[in-house]
Short mmCIF file of N, CA and C in Angstrom, two decimals:
data_model
loop_
_atom_site.label_atom_id
_atom_site.label_comp_id
_atom_site.label_asym_id
_atom_site.label_seq_id
_atom_site.Cartn_x
_atom_site.Cartn_y
_atom_site.Cartn_z
N MET F 203 -0.78 -9.72 -1.01
CA MET F 203 0.59 -10.05 -0.68
C MET F 203 0.70 -10.20 0.84
N ASN F 204 1.57 -11.11 1.25
CA ASN F 204 1.86 -11.28 2.67
C ASN F 204 3.38 -11.36 2.85
N PHE F 205 3.80 -11.49 4.10
CA PHE F 205 5.23 -11.48 4.38
C PHE F 205 5.95 -12.65 3.70
N GLU F 206 5.32 -13.81 3.69
CA GLU F 206 5.93 -14.99 3.07
C GLU F 206 6.23 -14.75 1.59
N SER F 207 5.26 -14.19 0.87
CA SER F 207 5.49 -13.92 -0.56
C SER F 207 6.51 -12.79 -0.75
N PHE F 208 6.53 -11.85 0.16
CA PHE F 208 7.51 -10.76 0.14
C PHE F 208 8.92 -11.33 0.26
N VAL F 209 9.12 -12.25 1.20
CA VAL F 209 10.42 -12.87 1.41
C VAL F 209 10.87 -13.62 0.15
N LYS F 210 9.94 -14.31 -0.51
CA LYS F 210 10.28 -15.08 -1.71
C LYS F 210 10.82 -14.19 -2.83
N VAL F 211 10.31 -12.98 -2.92
CA VAL F 211 10.78 -12.04 -3.95
C VAL F 211 12.29 -11.82 -3.84
N PHE F 212 12.80 -11.87 -2.62
CA PHE F 212 14.22 -11.58 -2.38
C PHE F 212 15.07 -12.83 -2.18
N SER F 213 14.51 -13.99 -2.45
CA SER F 213 15.22 -15.25 -2.17
C SER F 213 16.52 -15.42 -2.96
N SER F 214 16.63 -14.75 -4.09
CA SER F 214 17.86 -14.90 -4.89
C SER F 214 18.91 -13.84 -4.56
N TYR F 215 18.63 -13.01 -3.55
CA TYR F 215 19.57 -11.96 -3.15
C TYR F 215 20.07 -12.21 -1.74
N SER F 216 21.32 -11.92 -1.52
CA SER F 216 21.87 -11.94 -0.18
C SER F 216 21.28 -10.75 0.58
N PRO F 217 20.80 -10.94 1.81
CA PRO F 217 20.16 -9.83 2.54
C PRO F 217 21.02 -8.56 2.63
N GLU F 218 22.34 -8.72 2.77
CA GLU F 218 23.18 -7.52 2.88
C GLU F 218 23.31 -6.77 1.56
N LYS F 219 22.82 -7.34 0.48
CA LYS F 219 22.84 -6.67 -0.82
C LYS F 219 21.54 -5.93 -1.12
N ILE F 220 20.68 -5.81 -0.09
CA ILE F 220 19.40 -5.12 -0.24
C ILE F 220 19.38 -3.90 0.67
N VAL F 221 18.95 -2.77 0.12
CA VAL F 221 18.72 -1.58 0.94
C VAL F 221 17.25 -1.20 0.80
N PHE F 222 16.57 -1.14 1.93
CA PHE F 222 15.18 -0.73 1.99
C PHE F 222 15.14 0.74 2.39
N VAL F 223 14.43 1.55 1.60
CA VAL F 223 14.36 2.98 1.83
C VAL F 223 12.92 3.35 2.15
N GLY F 224 12.68 3.74 3.39
CA GLY F 224 11.34 4.14 3.82
C GLY F 224 11.11 5.61 3.56
N LEU F 225 10.01 5.89 2.88
CA LEU F 225 9.65 7.27 2.54
C LEU F 225 8.35 7.62 3.24
N GLY F 226 8.17 8.89 3.53
CA GLY F 226 6.90 9.31 4.11
C GLY F 226 7.05 10.51 5.03
N ASN F 227 5.90 11.04 5.38
CA ASN F 227 5.82 12.21 6.25
C ASN F 227 4.90 11.86 7.41
N GLU F 228 5.47 11.78 8.61
CA GLU F 228 4.70 11.41 9.79
C GLU F 228 3.62 12.42 10.16
N LEU F 229 3.67 13.61 9.60
CA LEU F 229 2.68 14.64 9.91
C LEU F 229 1.49 14.61 8.96
N ARG F 230 1.52 13.70 7.97
CA ARG F 230 0.47 13.67 6.95
C ARG F 230 -0.27 12.34 6.92
N GLY F 231 -0.77 11.92 8.06
CA GLY F 231 -1.60 10.72 8.12
C GLY F 231 -0.93 9.49 7.54
N ASP F 232 -1.58 8.89 6.56
CA ASP F 232 -1.12 7.63 5.98
C ASP F 232 0.14 7.77 5.13
N ASP F 233 0.60 8.98 4.92
CA ASP F 233 1.86 9.15 4.21
C ASP F 233 3.01 8.55 5.01
N ALA F 234 2.78 8.29 6.28
CA ALA F 234 3.80 7.65 7.13
C ALA F 234 3.84 6.14 6.95
N ALA F 235 3.00 5.58 6.11
CA ALA F 235 2.90 4.12 5.96
C ALA F 235 4.24 3.47 5.61
N GLY F 236 5.01 4.06 4.73
CA GLY F 236 6.30 3.49 4.35
C GLY F 236 7.27 3.43 5.51
N LEU F 237 7.21 4.43 6.38
CA LEU F 237 8.08 4.47 7.55
C LEU F 237 7.67 3.40 8.56
N LEU F 238 6.36 3.25 8.76
CA LEU F 238 5.85 2.23 9.68
C LEU F 238 6.20 0.83 9.18
N PHE F 239 6.04 0.61 7.88
CA PHE F 239 6.37 -0.69 7.29
C PHE F 239 7.85 -1.00 7.50
N LEU F 240 8.71 -0.03 7.26
CA LEU F 240 10.15 -0.22 7.40
C LEU F 240 10.52 -0.59 8.83
N GLU F 241 9.91 0.07 9.80
CA GLU F 241 10.19 -0.23 11.21
C GLU F 241 9.85 -1.68 11.55
N ARG F 242 8.76 -2.17 11.01
CA ARG F 242 8.37 -3.57 11.24
C ARG F 242 9.31 -4.53 10.51
N LEU F 243 9.72 -4.16 9.31
CA LEU F 243 10.56 -5.03 8.49
C LEU F 243 11.94 -5.22 9.09
N LYS F 244 12.51 -4.17 9.64
CA LYS F 244 13.91 -4.26 10.07
C LYS F 244 14.14 -5.14 11.29
N VAL F 245 13.10 -5.57 11.96
CA VAL F 245 13.26 -6.49 13.10
C VAL F 245 13.03 -7.94 12.69
N LYS F 246 12.72 -8.17 11.43
CA LYS F 246 12.50 -9.53 10.95
C LYS F 246 13.84 -10.23 10.72
N PRO F 247 14.00 -11.45 11.23
CA PRO F 247 15.27 -12.18 11.08
C PRO F 247 15.70 -12.37 9.62
N GLU F 248 14.74 -12.50 8.73
CA GLU F 248 15.05 -12.72 7.31
C GLU F 248 15.82 -11.55 6.70
N PHE F 249 15.67 -10.37 7.29
CA PHE F 249 16.29 -9.17 6.72
C PHE F 249 17.22 -8.46 7.70
N CYS F 250 17.60 -9.12 8.77
CA CYS F 250 18.42 -8.46 9.80
C CYS F 250 19.77 -7.98 9.28
N LYS F 251 20.26 -8.56 8.19
CA LYS F 251 21.54 -8.13 7.62
C LYS F 251 21.37 -7.14 6.47
N SER F 252 20.13 -6.79 6.17
CA SER F 252 19.86 -5.82 5.10
C SER F 252 20.16 -4.42 5.60
N ASN F 253 20.17 -3.49 4.68
CA ASN F 253 20.38 -2.07 5.00
C ASN F 253 19.03 -1.38 5.05
N PHE F 254 18.87 -0.47 5.99
CA PHE F 254 17.61 0.26 6.14
C PHE F 254 17.89 1.74 6.25
N ILE F 255 17.15 2.51 5.46
CA ILE F 255 17.29 3.96 5.48
C ILE F 255 15.91 4.58 5.67
N ILE F 256 15.77 5.37 6.71
CA ILE F 256 14.54 6.13 6.91
C ILE F 256 14.78 7.48 6.26
N ALA F 257 14.30 7.63 5.04
CA ALA F 257 14.58 8.84 4.26
C ALA F 257 13.53 9.92 4.46
N GLY F 258 12.40 9.58 5.05
CA GLY F 258 11.37 10.58 5.27
C GLY F 258 10.91 11.18 3.96
N THR F 259 10.94 12.50 3.90
CA THR F 259 10.47 13.20 2.70
C THR F 259 11.60 13.63 1.78
N ASN F 260 12.82 13.24 2.13
CA ASN F 260 13.97 13.70 1.34
C ASN F 260 14.92 12.57 0.96
N PRO F 261 14.51 11.70 0.06
CA PRO F 261 15.41 10.60 -0.33
C PRO F 261 16.71 11.09 -0.96
N GLU F 262 16.69 12.27 -1.54
CA GLU F 262 17.90 12.81 -2.17
C GLU F 262 19.02 13.06 -1.16
N ASN F 263 18.66 13.19 0.11
CA ASN F 263 19.68 13.40 1.15
C ASN F 263 20.43 12.11 1.50
N TYR F 264 19.99 10.99 0.96
CA TYR F 264 20.56 9.69 1.30
C TYR F 264 21.21 8.99 0.11
N LEU F 265 21.47 9.72 -0.95
CA LEU F 265 22.07 9.13 -2.15
C LEU F 265 23.41 8.48 -1.84
N GLN F 266 24.27 9.19 -1.13
CA GLN F 266 25.59 8.63 -0.83
C GLN F 266 25.48 7.42 0.09
N LYS F 267 24.56 7.47 1.03
CA LYS F 267 24.37 6.33 1.93
C LYS F 267 23.92 5.09 1.15
N ILE F 268 23.06 5.29 0.17
CA ILE F 268 22.62 4.17 -0.68
C ILE F 268 23.82 3.64 -1.47
N LEU F 269 24.58 4.54 -2.06
CA LEU F 269 25.76 4.12 -2.84
C LEU F 269 26.79 3.40 -1.97
N ASP F 270 26.95 3.84 -0.75
CA ASP F 270 27.94 3.24 0.16
C ASP F 270 27.46 1.95 0.82
N SER F 271 26.19 1.62 0.68
CA SER F 271 25.61 0.47 1.38
C SER F 271 26.13 -0.87 0.87
N GLY F 272 26.66 -0.88 -0.34
CA GLY F 272 27.11 -2.14 -0.93
C GLY F 272 25.97 -2.96 -1.51
N ALA F 273 24.80 -2.38 -1.54
CA ALA F 273 23.61 -3.08 -2.03
C ALA F 273 23.58 -3.13 -3.55
N ASP F 274 22.87 -4.12 -4.06
CA ASP F 274 22.58 -4.23 -5.48
C ASP F 274 21.10 -3.98 -5.76
N VAL F 275 20.29 -4.06 -4.71
CA VAL F 275 18.84 -3.89 -4.83
C VAL F 275 18.41 -2.74 -3.93
N VAL F 276 17.66 -1.79 -4.49
CA VAL F 276 17.11 -0.68 -3.73
C VAL F 276 15.59 -0.81 -3.76
N VAL F 277 14.99 -0.88 -2.58
CA VAL F 277 13.54 -1.02 -2.47
C VAL F 277 12.99 0.23 -1.79
N PHE F 278 12.24 1.02 -2.54
CA PHE F 278 11.58 2.20 -1.99
C PHE F 278 10.21 1.77 -1.47
N ILE F 279 9.89 2.18 -0.25
CA ILE F 279 8.61 1.83 0.37
C ILE F 279 7.92 3.13 0.74
N ASP F 280 6.70 3.31 0.22
CA ASP F 280 6.02 4.59 0.42
C ASP F 280 4.52 4.41 0.26
N ALA F 281 3.78 5.38 0.76
CA ALA F 281 2.35 5.46 0.45
C ALA F 281 2.24 5.77 -1.04
N ALA F 282 1.30 5.11 -1.71
CA ALA F 282 1.16 5.31 -3.16
C ALA F 282 -0.30 5.17 -3.55
N ARG F 283 -0.81 6.18 -4.21
CA ARG F 283 -2.20 6.15 -4.68
C ARG F 283 -2.27 5.45 -6.03
N SER F 284 -2.97 4.31 -6.01
CA SER F 284 -3.14 3.56 -7.25
C SER F 284 -4.61 3.27 -7.53
N GLY F 285 -5.47 3.67 -6.60
CA GLY F 285 -6.89 3.39 -6.75
C GLY F 285 -7.34 2.12 -6.04
N ALA F 286 -6.41 1.45 -5.38
CA ALA F 286 -6.74 0.21 -4.65
C ALA F 286 -7.43 0.56 -3.33
N LYS F 287 -7.89 -0.46 -2.65
CA LYS F 287 -8.52 -0.29 -1.35
C LYS F 287 -7.47 0.23 -0.36
N PRO F 288 -7.83 1.22 0.49
CA PRO F 288 -6.86 1.74 1.45
C PRO F 288 -6.25 0.62 2.30
N GLY F 289 -4.94 0.69 2.43
CA GLY F 289 -4.22 -0.33 3.19
C GLY F 289 -3.62 -1.42 2.32
N THR F 290 -4.01 -1.46 1.05
CA THR F 290 -3.47 -2.48 0.14
C THR F 290 -1.97 -2.29 -0.01
N ILE F 291 -1.24 -3.38 0.13
CA ILE F 291 0.22 -3.36 0.01
C ILE F 291 0.58 -4.15 -1.24
N GLY F 292 1.33 -3.52 -2.14
CA GLY F 292 1.67 -4.23 -3.37
C GLY F 292 2.83 -3.59 -4.11
N TRP F 293 3.36 -4.36 -5.03
CA TRP F 293 4.47 -3.89 -5.86
C TRP F 293 3.96 -2.94 -6.93
N ILE F 294 4.74 -1.94 -7.22
CA ILE F 294 4.44 -1.00 -8.29
C ILE F 294 5.44 -1.25 -9.40
N ASP F 295 4.95 -1.47 -10.59
CA ASP F 295 5.81 -1.68 -11.75
C ASP F 295 6.72 -0.46 -11.91
N THR F 296 8.00 -0.70 -12.09
CA THR F 296 8.95 0.41 -12.20
C THR F 296 8.61 1.35 -13.34
N GLU F 297 7.98 0.84 -14.38
CA GLU F 297 7.59 1.69 -15.51
C GLU F 297 6.42 2.61 -15.15
N LYS F 298 5.69 2.26 -14.10
CA LYS F 298 4.52 3.05 -13.71
C LYS F 298 4.81 4.01 -12.56
N VAL F 299 6.03 4.04 -12.08
CA VAL F 299 6.37 4.88 -10.94
C VAL F 299 6.06 6.35 -11.22
N VAL F 300 6.26 6.80 -12.41
CA VAL F 300 5.98 8.20 -12.75
C VAL F 300 4.48 8.46 -12.75
N SER F 301 3.67 7.50 -13.22
CA SER F 301 2.23 7.72 -13.32
C SER F 301 1.48 7.47 -12.03
N VAL F 302 2.04 6.65 -11.13
CA VAL F 302 1.41 6.40 -9.84
C VAL F 302 1.89 7.46 -8.88
N ASN F 303 0.98 8.02 -8.11
CA ASN F 303 1.38 9.05 -7.16
C ASN F 303 2.06 8.38 -5.98
N ILE F 304 3.36 8.08 -6.15
CA ILE F 304 4.09 7.35 -5.11
C ILE F 304 4.58 8.27 -4.01
N SER F 305 4.59 9.56 -4.22
CA SER F 305 5.26 10.38 -3.25
C SER F 305 4.70 11.79 -3.17
N THR F 306 4.75 12.33 -1.97
CA THR F 306 4.42 13.74 -1.78
C THR F 306 5.69 14.49 -1.43
N HIS F 307 6.81 13.94 -1.81
CA HIS F 307 8.09 14.44 -1.36
C HIS F 307 8.70 15.38 -2.40
N ALA F 308 9.66 16.15 -1.94
CA ALA F 308 10.24 17.21 -2.77
C ALA F 308 10.87 16.67 -4.05
N PHE F 309 11.62 15.61 -3.94
CA PHE F 309 12.33 15.05 -5.08
C PHE F 309 11.58 13.84 -5.60
N SER F 310 11.47 13.71 -6.88
CA SER F 310 10.86 12.54 -7.48
C SER F 310 11.74 11.32 -7.21
N VAL F 311 11.11 10.21 -6.83
CA VAL F 311 11.84 8.97 -6.60
C VAL F 311 12.49 8.52 -7.91
N LYS F 312 11.83 8.79 -9.02
CA LYS F 312 12.39 8.44 -10.32
C LYS F 312 13.68 9.22 -10.59
N MET F 313 13.73 10.47 -10.17
CA MET F 313 14.95 11.26 -10.33
C MET F 313 16.08 10.69 -9.47
N VAL F 314 15.74 10.23 -8.28
CA VAL F 314 16.72 9.60 -7.40
C VAL F 314 17.26 8.34 -8.08
N GLU F 315 16.34 7.54 -8.64
CA GLU F 315 16.74 6.33 -9.35
C GLU F 315 17.70 6.66 -10.50
N GLU F 316 17.34 7.64 -11.30
CA GLU F 316 18.17 8.02 -12.45
C GLU F 316 19.57 8.46 -12.02
N PHE F 317 19.66 9.17 -10.90
CA PHE F 317 20.96 9.59 -10.39
C PHE F 317 21.79 8.37 -9.96
N LEU F 318 21.18 7.49 -9.18
CA LEU F 318 21.90 6.32 -8.66
C LEU F 318 22.37 5.39 -9.77
N GLU F 319 21.58 5.28 -10.84
CA GLU F 319 21.94 4.41 -11.96
C GLU F 319 23.25 4.83 -12.63
N LYS F 320 23.61 6.08 -12.49
CA LYS F 320 24.86 6.57 -13.09
C LYS F 320 26.09 5.98 -12.40
N TYR F 321 25.91 5.50 -11.18
CA TYR F 321 27.04 5.03 -10.38
C TYR F 321 27.07 3.53 -10.13
N HIS F 322 25.93 2.88 -10.26
CA HIS F 322 25.87 1.43 -9.99
C HIS F 322 24.63 0.85 -10.68
N PRO F 323 24.73 -0.35 -11.22
CA PRO F 323 23.57 -0.96 -11.90
C PRO F 323 22.60 -1.60 -10.90
N PHE F 324 21.97 -0.76 -10.08
CA PHE F 324 21.01 -1.24 -9.09
C PHE F 324 19.78 -1.84 -9.75
N LYS F 325 19.15 -2.76 -9.05
CA LYS F 325 17.79 -3.19 -9.39
C LYS F 325 16.91 -2.37 -8.45
N PHE F 326 15.94 -1.66 -9.02
CA PHE F 326 15.04 -0.83 -8.23
C PHE F 326 13.68 -1.50 -8.12
N MET F 327 13.11 -1.43 -6.92
CA MET F 327 11.78 -1.99 -6.68
C MET F 327 11.00 -0.96 -5.87
N TYR F 328 9.68 -1.00 -6.05
CA TYR F 328 8.82 -0.03 -5.39
C TYR F 328 7.66 -0.76 -4.73
N LEU F 329 7.55 -0.61 -3.42
CA LEU F 329 6.44 -1.18 -2.67
C LEU F 329 5.53 -0.04 -2.24
N GLY F 330 4.28 -0.12 -2.65
CA GLY F 330 3.33 0.93 -2.32
C GLY F 330 2.28 0.46 -1.34
N ILE F 331 1.86 1.38 -0.49
CA ILE F 331 0.78 1.13 0.46
C ILE F 331 -0.28 2.19 0.19
N GLU F 332 -1.45 1.73 -0.21
CA GLU F 332 -2.54 2.65 -0.58
C GLU F 332 -3.01 3.43 0.64
N PRO F 333 -2.90 4.76 0.60
CA PRO F 333 -3.34 5.57 1.75
C PRO F 333 -4.84 5.86 1.71
N LEU F 334 -5.38 6.16 2.87
CA LEU F 334 -6.75 6.64 2.95
C LEU F 334 -6.72 8.17 3.00
N THR F 335 -5.87 8.71 3.86
CA THR F 335 -5.77 10.16 3.99
C THR F 335 -4.31 10.58 4.15
N THR F 336 -3.96 11.68 3.52
CA THR F 336 -2.61 12.23 3.69
C THR F 336 -2.70 13.71 4.08
N LYS F 337 -3.78 14.02 4.79
CA LYS F 337 -3.97 15.41 5.22
C LYS F 337 -3.02 15.75 6.36
N LEU F 338 -2.51 16.96 6.31
CA LEU F 338 -1.62 17.45 7.34
C LEU F 338 -2.30 17.41 8.70
N GLY F 339 -1.61 16.87 9.69
CA GLY F 339 -2.14 16.81 11.05
C GLY F 339 -2.98 15.59 11.37
N GLU F 340 -3.26 14.76 10.38
CA GLU F 340 -4.05 13.54 10.62
C GLU F 340 -3.16 12.44 11.17
N ASN F 341 -3.77 11.51 11.91
CA ASN F 341 -3.08 10.31 12.37
C ASN F 341 -3.15 9.26 11.27
N VAL F 342 -2.29 8.26 11.38
CA VAL F 342 -2.35 7.13 10.45
C VAL F 342 -3.68 6.42 10.67
N SER F 343 -4.38 6.10 9.58
CA SER F 343 -5.70 5.48 9.68
C SER F 343 -5.62 4.04 10.18
N SER F 344 -6.71 3.60 10.77
CA SER F 344 -6.77 2.23 11.31
C SER F 344 -6.61 1.19 10.21
N GLU F 345 -7.08 1.49 8.99
CA GLU F 345 -6.93 0.55 7.87
C GLU F 345 -5.46 0.28 7.57
N ILE F 346 -4.67 1.32 7.59
CA ILE F 346 -3.24 1.18 7.30
C ILE F 346 -2.56 0.38 8.41
N LEU F 347 -2.83 0.76 9.64
CA LEU F 347 -2.22 0.06 10.78
C LEU F 347 -2.59 -1.41 10.78
N LYS F 348 -3.86 -1.70 10.52
CA LYS F 348 -4.33 -3.09 10.52
C LYS F 348 -3.68 -3.89 9.39
N ASN F 349 -3.62 -3.33 8.20
CA ASN F 349 -3.05 -4.07 7.07
C ASN F 349 -1.55 -4.29 7.21
N ILE F 350 -0.84 -3.32 7.75
CA ILE F 350 0.60 -3.53 7.99
C ILE F 350 0.78 -4.61 9.04
N ASP F 351 -0.02 -4.56 10.09
CA ASP F 351 0.05 -5.59 11.13
C ASP F 351 -0.25 -6.97 10.56
N ASN F 352 -1.31 -7.07 9.76
CA ASN F 352 -1.68 -8.35 9.14
C ASN F 352 -0.60 -8.87 8.20
N PHE F 353 0.06 -7.97 7.50
CA PHE F 353 1.12 -8.34 6.57
C PHE F 353 2.23 -9.11 7.28
N PHE F 354 2.57 -8.68 8.47
CA PHE F 354 3.69 -9.26 9.20
C PHE F 354 3.31 -10.41 10.13
N THR F 355 2.03 -10.74 10.21
CA THR F 355 1.63 -11.85 11.09
C THR F 355 1.26 -13.08 10.30
#
């Protein structure tokens, strides 16, 4: 996947109807991948009118902000172990979110989704970035940095 194909996925949505939620822990190496991706995404002209939430490790703290965003599409972006090559960026089937290790965070992203669905018929999407290491105290690996950079160029 590259940025061009990423943009096409959202071509039928008004940018202001999309909220991108970056998940991750900056202290755990590649677990910060979702946060890094979000920072790069929010400066792109194609999404300048979209909503961006840096949720870190606690997406449950941003439920009201998501509900108040006016969005119809919620895109969670996080490091996710799927067995792919480290740095691989790809969509995770919503049905597989429970089986793919998408998060090291306190609240399950699926639980967040289930809560939000009670208030609005959101479309949920999950973008995963395959981590190399999520050890406490590690820096983000060069594979992750390179692949995120390549994605946006």
